[in-house]
Amino acid sequence: FSSVLKREEGRFFLVTPVEKIGITVDDAPFTAVEMRVEGEGRERRLAFRTQVEDWIEVGEEHPLRFEQEAGTGGVKPYLHVRRDLWALVSRALFHDLASLGEVAPREGRDWFGVFIAGRFYPMVEATEIEGLT
């Protein structure tokens, strides 16, 4: 079903040439379940495997984003899969991802985040690092 999944106006649908069926998605339609790291430092490359066996390399077309988790103060990472569809990075992989993190300046403040292929993906302000666990 992943190949016919679409998002329109904030709602998810399975769309075939014959029909269009609305579905409910709790958080994200995909989950990143495996991470591959190549290289080191700020130029390292990362790719994630989704639960539907797609490997997606983090980059300009497939960025990471981090959102505050409602009620807990924690952080939830997401990987852009395609169009307006995202994969939630599993909690175990998030810990692996955070272990690659470092503090870097951004817009006049220090942020904790991760460099991938020369691009910095900020997770939280450096003063909030204890909120990652």
mmCIF file of C-alpha atoms in Angstrom, residues 15-119:
data_model
loop_
_atom_site.group_PDB
_atom_site.id
_atom_site.type_symbol
_atom_site.label_atom_id
_atom_site.label_comp_id
_atom_site.label_asym_id
_atom_site.label_seq_id
_atom_site.Cartn_x
_atom_site.Cartn_y
_atom_site.Cartn_z
ATOM 1 C CA VAL A 15 -5.298 6.162 -4.211
ATOM 2 C CA THR A 16 -5.582 3.706 -7.101
ATOM 3 C CA PRO A 17 -6.849 4.332 -10.634
ATOM 4 C CA VAL A 18 -10.203 2.941 -9.468
ATOM 5 C CA GLU A 19 -10.766 4.343 -5.976
ATOM 6 C CA LYS A 20 -9.601 6.708 -3.238
ATOM 7 C CA ILE A 21 -9.932 5.524 0.368
ATOM 8 C CA GLY A 22 -9.261 7.696 3.405
ATOM 9 C CA ILE A 23 -7.159 6.153 6.170
ATOM 10 C CA THR A 24 -6.151 7.171 9.677
ATOM 11 C CA VAL A 25 -2.476 7.636 10.508
ATOM 12 C CA ASP A 26 -1.640 8.108 14.193
ATOM 13 C CA ASP A 27 1.651 9.959 13.757
ATOM 14 C CA ALA A 28 3.570 9.224 10.565
ATOM 15 C CA PRO A 29 2.747 6.737 7.803
ATOM 16 C CA PHE A 30 6.239 5.226 7.831
ATOM 17 C CA THR A 31 8.745 4.210 10.493
ATOM 18 C CA ALA A 32 12.523 4.245 10.079
ATOM 19 C CA VAL A 33 13.699 0.931 11.545
ATOM 20 C CA GLU A 34 17.371 0.694 10.546
ATOM 21 C CA MET A 35 20.166 3.252 10.146
ATOM 22 C CA ARG A 36 23.346 3.025 8.094
ATOM 23 C CA VAL A 37 26.225 5.438 8.753
ATOM 24 C CA GLU A 38 29.051 5.979 6.259
ATOM 25 C CA GLY A 39 32.016 8.190 7.014
ATOM 26 C CA GLU A 40 32.688 10.379 10.005
ATOM 27 C CA GLY A 41 32.375 13.928 11.224
ATOM 28 C CA ARG A 42 30.407 16.625 9.504
ATOM 29 C CA GLU A 43 30.525 14.923 6.102
ATOM 30 C CA ARG A 44 29.134 11.560 7.298
ATOM 31 C CA ARG A 45 26.255 10.154 5.300
ATOM 32 C CA LEU A 46 23.201 8.535 6.860
ATOM 33 C CA ALA A 47 20.520 6.367 5.326
ATOM 34 C CA PHE A 48 17.454 4.886 6.957
ATOM 35 C CA ARG A 49 15.425 1.801 6.052
ATOM 36 C CA THR A 50 11.690 2.081 6.485
ATOM 37 C CA GLN A 51 9.365 -0.708 7.556
ATOM 38 C CA VAL A 52 8.457 -1.176 3.868
ATOM 39 C CA GLU A 53 12.119 -1.855 2.958
ATOM 40 C CA ASP A 54 12.873 1.501 1.291
ATOM 41 C CA TRP A 55 16.376 2.879 1.937
ATOM 42 C CA ILE A 56 16.380 6.684 2.085
ATOM 43 C CA GLU A 57 19.560 8.740 2.318
ATOM 44 C CA VAL A 58 19.333 11.940 4.356
ATOM 45 C CA GLY A 59 19.946 14.978 2.188
ATOM 46 C CA GLU A 60 18.368 17.980 0.545
ATOM 47 C CA GLU A 61 15.446 15.975 -0.875
ATOM 48 C CA HIS A 62 15.135 13.840 2.267
ATOM 49 C CA PRO A 63 15.846 16.055 5.283
ATOM 50 C CA LEU A 64 15.439 15.247 8.945
ATOM 51 C CA ARG A 65 13.218 17.323 11.190
ATOM 52 C CA PHE A 66 12.835 17.236 14.955
ATOM 53 C CA GLU A 67 9.645 18.113 16.819
ATOM 54 C CA GLN A 68 8.924 18.593 20.482
ATOM 55 C CA GLU A 69 6.919 15.681 21.844
ATOM 56 C CA ALA A 70 3.669 16.910 23.370
ATOM 57 C CA GLY A 71 3.474 16.538 27.119
ATOM 58 C CA THR A 72 6.902 14.963 27.662
ATOM 59 C CA GLY A 73 9.318 17.656 26.545
ATOM 60 C CA GLY A 74 11.165 15.018 24.524
ATOM 61 C CA VAL A 75 12.070 15.173 20.861
ATOM 62 C CA LYS A 76 10.684 13.111 17.982
ATOM 63 C CA PRO A 77 12.754 12.773 14.787
ATOM 64 C CA TYR A 78 11.227 12.429 11.321
ATOM 65 C CA LEU A 79 12.710 11.668 7.891
ATOM 66 C CA HIS A 80 11.126 12.996 4.705
ATOM 67 C CA VAL A 81 10.206 10.036 2.487
ATOM 68 C CA ARG A 82 8.423 11.632 -0.481
ATOM 69 C CA ARG A 83 5.927 14.370 -1.287
ATOM 70 C CA ASP A 84 4.344 15.231 2.079
ATOM 71 C CA LEU A 85 5.016 11.814 3.649
ATOM 72 C CA TRP A 86 7.386 11.342 6.597
ATOM 73 C CA ALA A 87 8.829 8.441 8.574
ATOM 74 C CA LEU A 88 9.067 8.548 12.352
ATOM 75 C CA VAL A 89 12.582 7.474 13.358
ATOM 76 C CA SER A 90 12.253 4.689 15.927
ATOM 77 C CA ARG A 91 13.235 5.461 19.526
ATOM 78 C CA ALA A 92 16.221 3.051 19.381
ATOM 79 C CA LEU A 93 17.539 4.727 16.213
ATOM 80 C CA PHE A 94 16.982 8.154 17.714
ATOM 81 C CA HIS A 95 19.384 7.250 20.519
ATOM 82 C CA ASP A 96 21.948 6.159 17.899
ATOM 83 C CA LEU A 97 21.355 9.376 15.966
ATOM 84 C CA ALA A 98 21.702 11.532 19.099
ATOM 85 C CA SER A 99 25.021 9.828 19.895
ATOM 86 C CA LEU A 100 26.364 11.407 16.665
ATOM 87 C CA GLY A 101 25.243 14.865 17.790
ATOM 88 C CA GLU A 102 27.258 17.908 18.676
ATOM 89 C CA VAL A 103 26.725 21.523 19.626
ATOM 90 C CA ALA A 104 26.937 24.120 16.851
ATOM 91 C CA PRO A 105 25.925 27.772 16.520
ATOM 92 C CA ARG A 106 22.785 28.557 14.552
ATOM 93 C CA GLU A 107 21.047 31.917 14.268
ATOM 94 C CA GLY A 108 23.004 33.347 17.186
ATOM 95 C CA ARG A 109 22.324 30.476 19.607
ATOM 96 C CA ASP A 110 23.980 27.138 20.350
ATOM 97 C CA TRP A 111 22.029 24.084 19.212
ATOM 98 C CA PHE A 112 22.517 20.371 19.727
ATOM 99 C CA GLY A 113 22.088 18.506 16.461
ATOM 100 C CA VAL A 114 23.752 16.305 13.913
ATOM 101 C CA PHE A 115 25.811 17.078 10.813
ATOM 102 C CA ILE A 116 24.999 14.939 7.785
ATOM 103 C CA ALA A 117 26.674 15.515 4.406
ATOM 104 C CA GLY A 118 27.820 18.952 5.567
ATOM 105 C CA ARG A 119 24.354 20.121 6.658
#
